[in-house]
XYZ file of C-alpha atoms in Angstrom:
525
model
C 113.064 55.042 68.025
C 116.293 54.763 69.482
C 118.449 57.800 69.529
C 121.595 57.322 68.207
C 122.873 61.122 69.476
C 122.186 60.045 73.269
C 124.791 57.013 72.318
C 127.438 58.783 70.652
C 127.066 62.662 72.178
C 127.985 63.745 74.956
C 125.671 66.595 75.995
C 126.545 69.539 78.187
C 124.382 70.755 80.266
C 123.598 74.198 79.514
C 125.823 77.203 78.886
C 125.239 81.102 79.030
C 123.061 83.186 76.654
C 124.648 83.596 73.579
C 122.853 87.209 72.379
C 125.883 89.199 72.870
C 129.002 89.095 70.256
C 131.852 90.679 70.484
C 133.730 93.137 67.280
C 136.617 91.486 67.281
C 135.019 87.824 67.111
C 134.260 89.075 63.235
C 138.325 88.769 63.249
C 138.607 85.358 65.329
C 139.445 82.241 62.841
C 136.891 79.752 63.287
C 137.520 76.229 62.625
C 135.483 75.053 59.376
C 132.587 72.683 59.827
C 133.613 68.817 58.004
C 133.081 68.985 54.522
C 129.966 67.371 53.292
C 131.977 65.247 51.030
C 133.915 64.168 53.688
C 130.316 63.438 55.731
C 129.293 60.622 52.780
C 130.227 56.883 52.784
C 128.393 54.067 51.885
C 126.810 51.958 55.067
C 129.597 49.503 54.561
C 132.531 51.218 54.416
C 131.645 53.644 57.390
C 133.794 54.675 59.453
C 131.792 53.589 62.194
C 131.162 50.318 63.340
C 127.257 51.038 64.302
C 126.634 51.756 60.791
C 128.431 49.227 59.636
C 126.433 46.629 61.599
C 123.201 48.721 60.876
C 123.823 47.975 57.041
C 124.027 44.299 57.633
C 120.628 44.669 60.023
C 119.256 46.300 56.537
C 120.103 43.493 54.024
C 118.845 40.873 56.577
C 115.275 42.627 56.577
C 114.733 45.003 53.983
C 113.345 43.460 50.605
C 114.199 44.542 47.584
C 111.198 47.258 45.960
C 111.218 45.613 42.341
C 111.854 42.481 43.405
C 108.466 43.239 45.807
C 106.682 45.108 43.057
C 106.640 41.706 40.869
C 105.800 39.490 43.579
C 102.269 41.663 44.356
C 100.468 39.253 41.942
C 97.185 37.808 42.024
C 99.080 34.187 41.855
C 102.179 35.474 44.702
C 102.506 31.864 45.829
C 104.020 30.938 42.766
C 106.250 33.992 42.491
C 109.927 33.790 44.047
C 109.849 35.767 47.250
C 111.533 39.137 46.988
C 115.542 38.989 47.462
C 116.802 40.994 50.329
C 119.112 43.773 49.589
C 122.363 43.367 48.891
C 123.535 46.925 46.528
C 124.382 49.992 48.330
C 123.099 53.133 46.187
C 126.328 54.957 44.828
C 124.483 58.344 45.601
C 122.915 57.780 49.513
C 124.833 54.699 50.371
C 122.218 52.892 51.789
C 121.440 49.120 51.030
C 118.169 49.878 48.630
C 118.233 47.144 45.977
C 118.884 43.261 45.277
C 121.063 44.084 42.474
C 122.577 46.734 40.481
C 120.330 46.138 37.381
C 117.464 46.323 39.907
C 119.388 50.051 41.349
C 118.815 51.254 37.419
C 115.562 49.550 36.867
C 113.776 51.734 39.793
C 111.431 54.426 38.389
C 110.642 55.881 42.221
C 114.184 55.430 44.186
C 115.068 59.000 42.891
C 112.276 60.704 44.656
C 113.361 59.558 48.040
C 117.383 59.221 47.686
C 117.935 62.826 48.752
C 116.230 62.014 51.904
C 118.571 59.130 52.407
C 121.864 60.563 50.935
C 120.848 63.545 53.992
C 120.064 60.812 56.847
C 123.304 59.255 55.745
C 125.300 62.466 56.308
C 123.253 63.522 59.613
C 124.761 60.144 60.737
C 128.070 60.279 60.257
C 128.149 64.373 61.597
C 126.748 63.166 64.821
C 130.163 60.681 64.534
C 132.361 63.194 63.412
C 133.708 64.415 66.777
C 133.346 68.430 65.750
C 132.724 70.539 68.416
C 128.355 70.441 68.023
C 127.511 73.792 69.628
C 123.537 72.919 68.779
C 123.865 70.967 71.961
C 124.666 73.559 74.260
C 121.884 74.227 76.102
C 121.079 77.512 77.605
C 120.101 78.484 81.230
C 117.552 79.644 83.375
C 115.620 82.628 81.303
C 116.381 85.945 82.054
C 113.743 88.008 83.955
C 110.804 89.476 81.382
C 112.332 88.026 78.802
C 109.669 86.999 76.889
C 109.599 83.141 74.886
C 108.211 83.071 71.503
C 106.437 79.771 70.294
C 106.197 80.647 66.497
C 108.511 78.318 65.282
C 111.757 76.990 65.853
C 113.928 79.887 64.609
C 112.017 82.386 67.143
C 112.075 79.453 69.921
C 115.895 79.338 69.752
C 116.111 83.216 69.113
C 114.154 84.272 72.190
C 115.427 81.358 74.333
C 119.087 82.662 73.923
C 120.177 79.473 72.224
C 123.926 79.358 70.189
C 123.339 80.549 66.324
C 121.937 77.187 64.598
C 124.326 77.829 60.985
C 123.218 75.150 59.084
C 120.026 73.018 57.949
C 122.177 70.197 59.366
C 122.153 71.745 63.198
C 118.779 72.455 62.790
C 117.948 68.367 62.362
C 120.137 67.406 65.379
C 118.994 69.914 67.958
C 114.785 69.324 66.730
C 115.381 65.967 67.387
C 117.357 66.548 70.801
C 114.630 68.965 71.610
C 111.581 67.901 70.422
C 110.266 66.104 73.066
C 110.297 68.930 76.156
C 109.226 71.323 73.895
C 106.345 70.345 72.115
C 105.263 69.581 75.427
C 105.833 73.272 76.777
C 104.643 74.862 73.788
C 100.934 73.062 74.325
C 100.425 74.390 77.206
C 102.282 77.413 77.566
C 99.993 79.848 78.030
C 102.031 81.968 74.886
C 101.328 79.019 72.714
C 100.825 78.790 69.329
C 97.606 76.869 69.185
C 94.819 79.243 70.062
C 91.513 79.634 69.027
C 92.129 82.471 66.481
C 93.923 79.452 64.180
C 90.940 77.138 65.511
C 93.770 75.057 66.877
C 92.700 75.254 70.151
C 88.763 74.196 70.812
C 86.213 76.443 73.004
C 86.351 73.219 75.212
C 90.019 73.055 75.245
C 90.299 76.821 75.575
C 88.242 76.018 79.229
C 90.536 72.939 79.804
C 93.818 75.253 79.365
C 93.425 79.301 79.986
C 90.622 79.253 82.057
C 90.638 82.759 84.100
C 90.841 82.234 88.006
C 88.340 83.703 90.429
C 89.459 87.182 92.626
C 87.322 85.772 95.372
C 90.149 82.765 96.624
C 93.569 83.371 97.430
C 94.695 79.621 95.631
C 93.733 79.952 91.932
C 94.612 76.052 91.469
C 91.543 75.727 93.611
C 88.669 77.762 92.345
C 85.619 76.906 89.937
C 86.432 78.278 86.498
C 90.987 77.773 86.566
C 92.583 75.994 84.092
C 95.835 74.049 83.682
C 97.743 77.111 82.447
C 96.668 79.054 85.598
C 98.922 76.135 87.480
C 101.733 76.886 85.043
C 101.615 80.813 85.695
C 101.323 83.385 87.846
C 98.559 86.114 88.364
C 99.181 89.098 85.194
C 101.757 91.706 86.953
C 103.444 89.050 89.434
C 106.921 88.140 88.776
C 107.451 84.737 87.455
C 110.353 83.711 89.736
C 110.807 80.008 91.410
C 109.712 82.003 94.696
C 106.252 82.364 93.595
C 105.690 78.338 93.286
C 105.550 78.241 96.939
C 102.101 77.244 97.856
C 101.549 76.123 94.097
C 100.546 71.874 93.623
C 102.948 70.101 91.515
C 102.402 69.351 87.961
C 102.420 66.264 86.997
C 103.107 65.091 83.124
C 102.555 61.718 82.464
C 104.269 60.470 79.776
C 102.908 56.969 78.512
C 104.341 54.588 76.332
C 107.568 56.547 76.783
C 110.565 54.808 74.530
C 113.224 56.739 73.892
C 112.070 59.817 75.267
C 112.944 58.319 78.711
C 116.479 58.229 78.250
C 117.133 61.820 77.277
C 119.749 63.346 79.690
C 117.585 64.895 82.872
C 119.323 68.375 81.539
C 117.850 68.017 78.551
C 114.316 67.776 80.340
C 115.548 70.722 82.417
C 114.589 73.023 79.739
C 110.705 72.386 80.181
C 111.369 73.374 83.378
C 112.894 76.576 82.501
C 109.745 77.557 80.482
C 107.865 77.330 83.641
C 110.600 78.759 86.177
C 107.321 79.287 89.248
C 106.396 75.849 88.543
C 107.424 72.602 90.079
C 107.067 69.788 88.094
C 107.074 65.754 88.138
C 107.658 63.963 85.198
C 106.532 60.607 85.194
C 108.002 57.863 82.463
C 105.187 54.856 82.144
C 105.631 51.997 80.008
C 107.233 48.654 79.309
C 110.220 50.018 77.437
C 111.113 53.142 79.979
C 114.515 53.039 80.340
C 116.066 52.768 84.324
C 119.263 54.367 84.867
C 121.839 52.525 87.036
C 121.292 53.067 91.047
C 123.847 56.125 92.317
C 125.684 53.274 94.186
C 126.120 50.607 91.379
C 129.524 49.381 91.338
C 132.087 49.896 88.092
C 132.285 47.044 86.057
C 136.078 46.784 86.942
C 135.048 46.698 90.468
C 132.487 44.391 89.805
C 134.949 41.895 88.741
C 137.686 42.337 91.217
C 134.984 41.361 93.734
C 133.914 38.319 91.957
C 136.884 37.416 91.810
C 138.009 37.542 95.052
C 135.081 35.574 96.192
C 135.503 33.242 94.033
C 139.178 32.861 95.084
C 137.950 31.285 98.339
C 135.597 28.497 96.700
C 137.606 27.742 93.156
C 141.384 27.744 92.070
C 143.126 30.618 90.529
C 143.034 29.902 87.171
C 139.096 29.703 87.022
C 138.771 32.987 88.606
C 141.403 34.536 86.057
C 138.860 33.002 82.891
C 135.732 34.054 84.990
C 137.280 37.476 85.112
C 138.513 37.010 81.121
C 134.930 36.124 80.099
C 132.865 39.301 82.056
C 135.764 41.870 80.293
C 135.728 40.142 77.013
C 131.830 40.304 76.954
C 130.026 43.654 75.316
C 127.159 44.453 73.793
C 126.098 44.273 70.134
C 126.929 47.085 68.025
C 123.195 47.977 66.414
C 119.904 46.069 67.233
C 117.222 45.910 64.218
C 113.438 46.997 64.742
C 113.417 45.854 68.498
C 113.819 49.343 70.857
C 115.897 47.616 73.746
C 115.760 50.655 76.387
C 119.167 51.495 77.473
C 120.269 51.991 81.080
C 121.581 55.559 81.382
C 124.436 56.757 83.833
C 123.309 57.112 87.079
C 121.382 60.702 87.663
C 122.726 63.224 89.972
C 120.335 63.601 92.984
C 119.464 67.144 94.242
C 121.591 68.140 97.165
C 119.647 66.998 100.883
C 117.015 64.913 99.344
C 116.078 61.574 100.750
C 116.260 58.566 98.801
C 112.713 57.348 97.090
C 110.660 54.962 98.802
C 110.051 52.050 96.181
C 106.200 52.284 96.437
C 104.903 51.677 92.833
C 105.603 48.037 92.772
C 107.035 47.755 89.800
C 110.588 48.329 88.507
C 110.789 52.152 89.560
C 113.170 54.911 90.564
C 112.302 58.705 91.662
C 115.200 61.791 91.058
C 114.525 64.891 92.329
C 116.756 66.737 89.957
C 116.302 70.240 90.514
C 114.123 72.532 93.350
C 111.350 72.463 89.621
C 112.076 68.758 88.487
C 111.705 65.822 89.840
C 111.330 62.355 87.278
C 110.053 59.412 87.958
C 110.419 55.875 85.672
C 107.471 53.169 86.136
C 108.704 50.131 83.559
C 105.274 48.630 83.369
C 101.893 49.576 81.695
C 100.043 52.107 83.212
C 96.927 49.844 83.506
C 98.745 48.525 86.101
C 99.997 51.464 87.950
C 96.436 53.731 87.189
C 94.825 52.733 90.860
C 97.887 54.563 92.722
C 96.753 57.750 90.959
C 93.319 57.770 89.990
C 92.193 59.047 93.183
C 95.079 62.102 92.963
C 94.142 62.836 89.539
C 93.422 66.984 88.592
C 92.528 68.027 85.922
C 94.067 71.803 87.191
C 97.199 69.710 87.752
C 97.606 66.622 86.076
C 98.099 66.047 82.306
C 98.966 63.230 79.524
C 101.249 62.794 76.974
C 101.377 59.912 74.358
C 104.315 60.630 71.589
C 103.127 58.179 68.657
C 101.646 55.631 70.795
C 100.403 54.187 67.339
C 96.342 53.945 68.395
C 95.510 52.965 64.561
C 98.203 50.275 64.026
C 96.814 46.056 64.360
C 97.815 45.003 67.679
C 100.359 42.146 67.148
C 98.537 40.022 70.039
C 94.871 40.810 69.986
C 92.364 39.378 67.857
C 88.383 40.150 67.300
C 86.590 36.914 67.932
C 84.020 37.851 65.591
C 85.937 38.616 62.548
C 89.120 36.824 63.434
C 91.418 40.214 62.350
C 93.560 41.506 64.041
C 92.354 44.395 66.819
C 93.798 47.922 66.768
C 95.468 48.839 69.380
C 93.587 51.390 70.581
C 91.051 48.455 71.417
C 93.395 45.906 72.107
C 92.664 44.400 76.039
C 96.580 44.074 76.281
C 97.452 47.286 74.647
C 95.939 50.812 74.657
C 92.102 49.468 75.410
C 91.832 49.601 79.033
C 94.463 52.577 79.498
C 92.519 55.178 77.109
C 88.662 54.952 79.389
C 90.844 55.541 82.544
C 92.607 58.530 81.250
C 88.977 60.067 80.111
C 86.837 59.473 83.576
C 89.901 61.701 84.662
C 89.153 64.314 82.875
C 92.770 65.266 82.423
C 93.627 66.650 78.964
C 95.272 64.209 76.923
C 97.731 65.108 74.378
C 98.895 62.638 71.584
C 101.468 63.443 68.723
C 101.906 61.454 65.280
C 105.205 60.831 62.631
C 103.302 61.923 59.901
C 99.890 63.075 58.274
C 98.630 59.948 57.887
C 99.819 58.478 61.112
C 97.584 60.940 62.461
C 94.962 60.250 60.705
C 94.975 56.799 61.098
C 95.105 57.142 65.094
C 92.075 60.081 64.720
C 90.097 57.593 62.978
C 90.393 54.933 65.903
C 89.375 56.648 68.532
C 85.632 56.338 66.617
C 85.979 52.820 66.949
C 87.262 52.340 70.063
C 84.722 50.834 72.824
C 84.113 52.896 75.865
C 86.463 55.852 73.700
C 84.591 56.812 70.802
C 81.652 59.515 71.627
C 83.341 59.711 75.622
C 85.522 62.602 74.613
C 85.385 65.954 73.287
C 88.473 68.042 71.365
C 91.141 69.970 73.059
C 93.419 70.932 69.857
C 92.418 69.711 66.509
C 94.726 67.651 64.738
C 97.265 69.432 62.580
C 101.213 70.216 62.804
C 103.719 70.506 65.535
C 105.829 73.596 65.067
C 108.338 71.838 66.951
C 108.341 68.469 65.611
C 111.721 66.876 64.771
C 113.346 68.873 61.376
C 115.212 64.814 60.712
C 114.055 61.913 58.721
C 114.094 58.386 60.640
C 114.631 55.976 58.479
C 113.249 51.807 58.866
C 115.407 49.282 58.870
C 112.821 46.838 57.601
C 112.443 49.378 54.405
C 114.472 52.268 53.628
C 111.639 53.427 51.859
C 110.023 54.413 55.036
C 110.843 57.479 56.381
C 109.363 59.490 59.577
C 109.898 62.591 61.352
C 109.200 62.284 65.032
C 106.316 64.290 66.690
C 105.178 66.159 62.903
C 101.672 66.392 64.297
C 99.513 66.861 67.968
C 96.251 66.921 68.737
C 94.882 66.729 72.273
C 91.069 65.626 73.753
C 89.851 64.857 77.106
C 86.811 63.477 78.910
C 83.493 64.556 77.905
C 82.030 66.510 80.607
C 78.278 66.837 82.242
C 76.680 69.560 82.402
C 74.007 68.778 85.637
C 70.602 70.774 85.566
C 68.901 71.126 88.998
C 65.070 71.068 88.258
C 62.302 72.137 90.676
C 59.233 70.288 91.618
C 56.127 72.023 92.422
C 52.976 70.051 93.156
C 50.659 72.919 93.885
């Protein structure tokens, strides 16, 4: 889903540890938060013109729920098709209803209007223009200062993060942070899924927090280490960004990436920060990864002056002045309905003395290195296409995937069994997930996959048994169950209010099944 914070926020990029507090700050005046009252308008008569576009998106999709309740009828052809909606609750403001005798005929809409009167109001505060200190992020973490993976509350605690005040803070900096951080809290080796909460599997416990050998210097390199012994350093050592000398990269693939790709590279900073003796490479696969504009990309006022100028030379004056009229007067839509368009971020600061990227992937690329422990890396393509430049570099010690609610149980919108004539899941769809999920198991990497919901996870659990060259080809990492650091807000569809999600609620992780080889001895005597 797109983010509407990354549109309207601007994000700085980290601040100091905010532990200490002065006596006489209990005497400083601090400038009251909006009232909620003042946080509450209908869609239509929002302050904002996103919303106000978003509530026409609504009535141009969204069916009314009575109206839909009397057309499910045995005889539905003859049935009038359900009206859109047209009447904005008085309570949330959202466009729910056909009608305002529909509005009072509702038996459910109350169970679910608190939800939407607080996704209203989370809207509008991210509009507000107060000061939101949730989004200052702090630094680099202070030396044995130990990070707590409980929930968020110790997270933000531990990790020196400003005081989060209200429920409200808590939504917008989950959802900010959700993404980097469920990521570091799998496979932080101070985790919260381990095997005394039979989160964590014997086989994933092997996968993860395997205990290097004494015998070789490199621990990446011996028989029985794990990811997690990549991540850290031997017990006693300090973990400082000196120790990653001599240390192979990590590398996080993130597949199917959406929104996730245009978070601000600070905001991805703070993974980084949970591993400070760990360089990593984030790499952004899939057809909707966002591709920030190149470092030298011209300003769009520059941009004109030159086209006009050479156009000056092979037309008269007065077309070049409407040419120039026509690019200025031009913008972009206010809100786009149910299609993710990927945005194209400012350009990212390059690391000081680094040499541009070489364009190798073939595809529609670019490569950042961000910080001495960060470098990212966009591939706007499917990573069926892109697997052969990696599957000979693949380690499991190394190497690791993440899917956030690729949607494995939903019917692929393309694919279609020839036998029944239904629609394919997409887990087994040939254009979709189908020949991406066997490559990522022969590698033997662990693969980690999140869900928006209970049943979203179960439904993509359930397709992996039914998925050819998938199902019985894998064995668990982490069970399926809740993400301690899924996103606290409700996302809410434009093709139904009704629908409601919270981004990353679950995880569960598998990988490749291994084989165990048995050397027998022949004796013929």
């Amino acid at each position: 889903m797109a983010s509407s914070l990354r549109a309207t926020t601007r994000l700085p990029r980290f601040v100091a540890a905010a532990h200490t507090r002065h006596i006489f700050s209990f005497f400083r005046r601090q400038k009251p938060p909006p009232a909620t009252d003042s946080l509450f308008h209908k869609f239509s008569d929002s302050p904002h013109p996103a919303l106000r576009a978003r509530t026409k998106a609504i009535q141009q999709l969204a069916p009314c729920p009575v109206c839909a309740a009397d057309h499910d009828h045995v005889h539905a052809h003859t049935k009038a098709q359900p009206r859109a909606v047209k009447f904005e609750c008085p309570h949330c403001g959202w466009p729910t209803h056909c009608s305002e005798e529909h509005h009072a005929q509702d038996q459910e809409h109350h169970k679910y209007c608190s939800r939407l009167r607080e996704a209203n109001e989370d809207e509008h505060d991210l509009r507000s223009g107060r000061h939101l200190s949730e989004f200052e992020l702090p630094g680099p973490q202070g030396y044995e200062e130990a990070i707590s993976f409980a929930n968020w509350d110790v997270f933000w605690y531990t990790r020196g993060f400003p005081s989060m005040d209200t429920e409200r803070s808590r939504r917008h900096a989950s959802k900010l942070l959700t993404f980097p951080i469920t990521i570091g809290s799998t496979i932080h080796q101070h985790s919260g899924l381990t095997l005394s909460n039979q989160r964590l599997t014997p086989e994933g416990s092997r996968s993860l927090a395997g205990k290097p050998s004494v015998a070789v210097n490199i621990p990446s390199l011996t028989p029985s280490s794990a990811l997690r012994s990549t991540l850290h350093v031997a017990p006693g050592a300090p973990e400082t960004a000196e120790a990653a000398v001599g240390k192979p990269q990590v590398r996080v693939f993130i597949l199917g990436a959406r929104a996730e790709s245009s978070l601000p590279p600070h905001v991805w900073e703070q993974l980084t920060m949970l591993f400070p003796s760990t360089h990593m490479h984030l790499f952004f696969v899939g057809p909707q990864v966002s591709l920030p504009k190149p470092a030298d990309t011209p300003t769009p006022a520059s941009s004109i002056n030159t086209q006009g100028s050479a156009s000056a030379n092979s037309a008269s004056p007065e077309s070049s002045s409407s040419q120039a009229t026509a690019e200025i007067t031009e913008k972009k839509p206010d809100y786009l309905p149910n299609v993710y368009q990927p945005p194209t971020p400012a350009p990212i600061e390059r690391l000081k003395r680094t040499r541009s990227s070489i364009e190798r992937y073939g595809v529609p690329s670019y490569t950042v290195p961000y910080t001495p422990q960060l470098t990212i890396t966009g591939l706007q393509a499917n990573y069926a296409d892109v697997h052969a430049q990696f599957q000979h570099t693949l380690d499991p010690y190394s190497d690791l995937f993440f899917m956030f609610c690729p949607g494995f149980g939903f019917p692929s919108p393309e694919s279609v069994s020839e036998e029944t004539g239904e629609p394919l899941l997409q887990i087994s769809s040939p254009t979709e997930w189908g020949p991406v999920m066997p490559m990522l198991l022969a590698s033997k990497c662990p693969i980690f996959v999140t869900g928006f919901s209970p049943t979203d996870v179960e439904r993509d659990v359930r397709s992996l048994s039914t998925a050819p060259e998938v199902a019985g080809e894998f064995e668990w990492v982490i069970t399926p169950g809740p993400n301690a650091f899924g996103s606290e807000k409700w996302e809410v569809a434009d093709f139904d209010p009704r629908v409601m999600v919270k981004a990353n609620w679950g995880i569960w992780g598998i990988r490749g099944k291994s084989r165990d080889i048995q050397e027998k001895s022949f004796s013929f005597w």
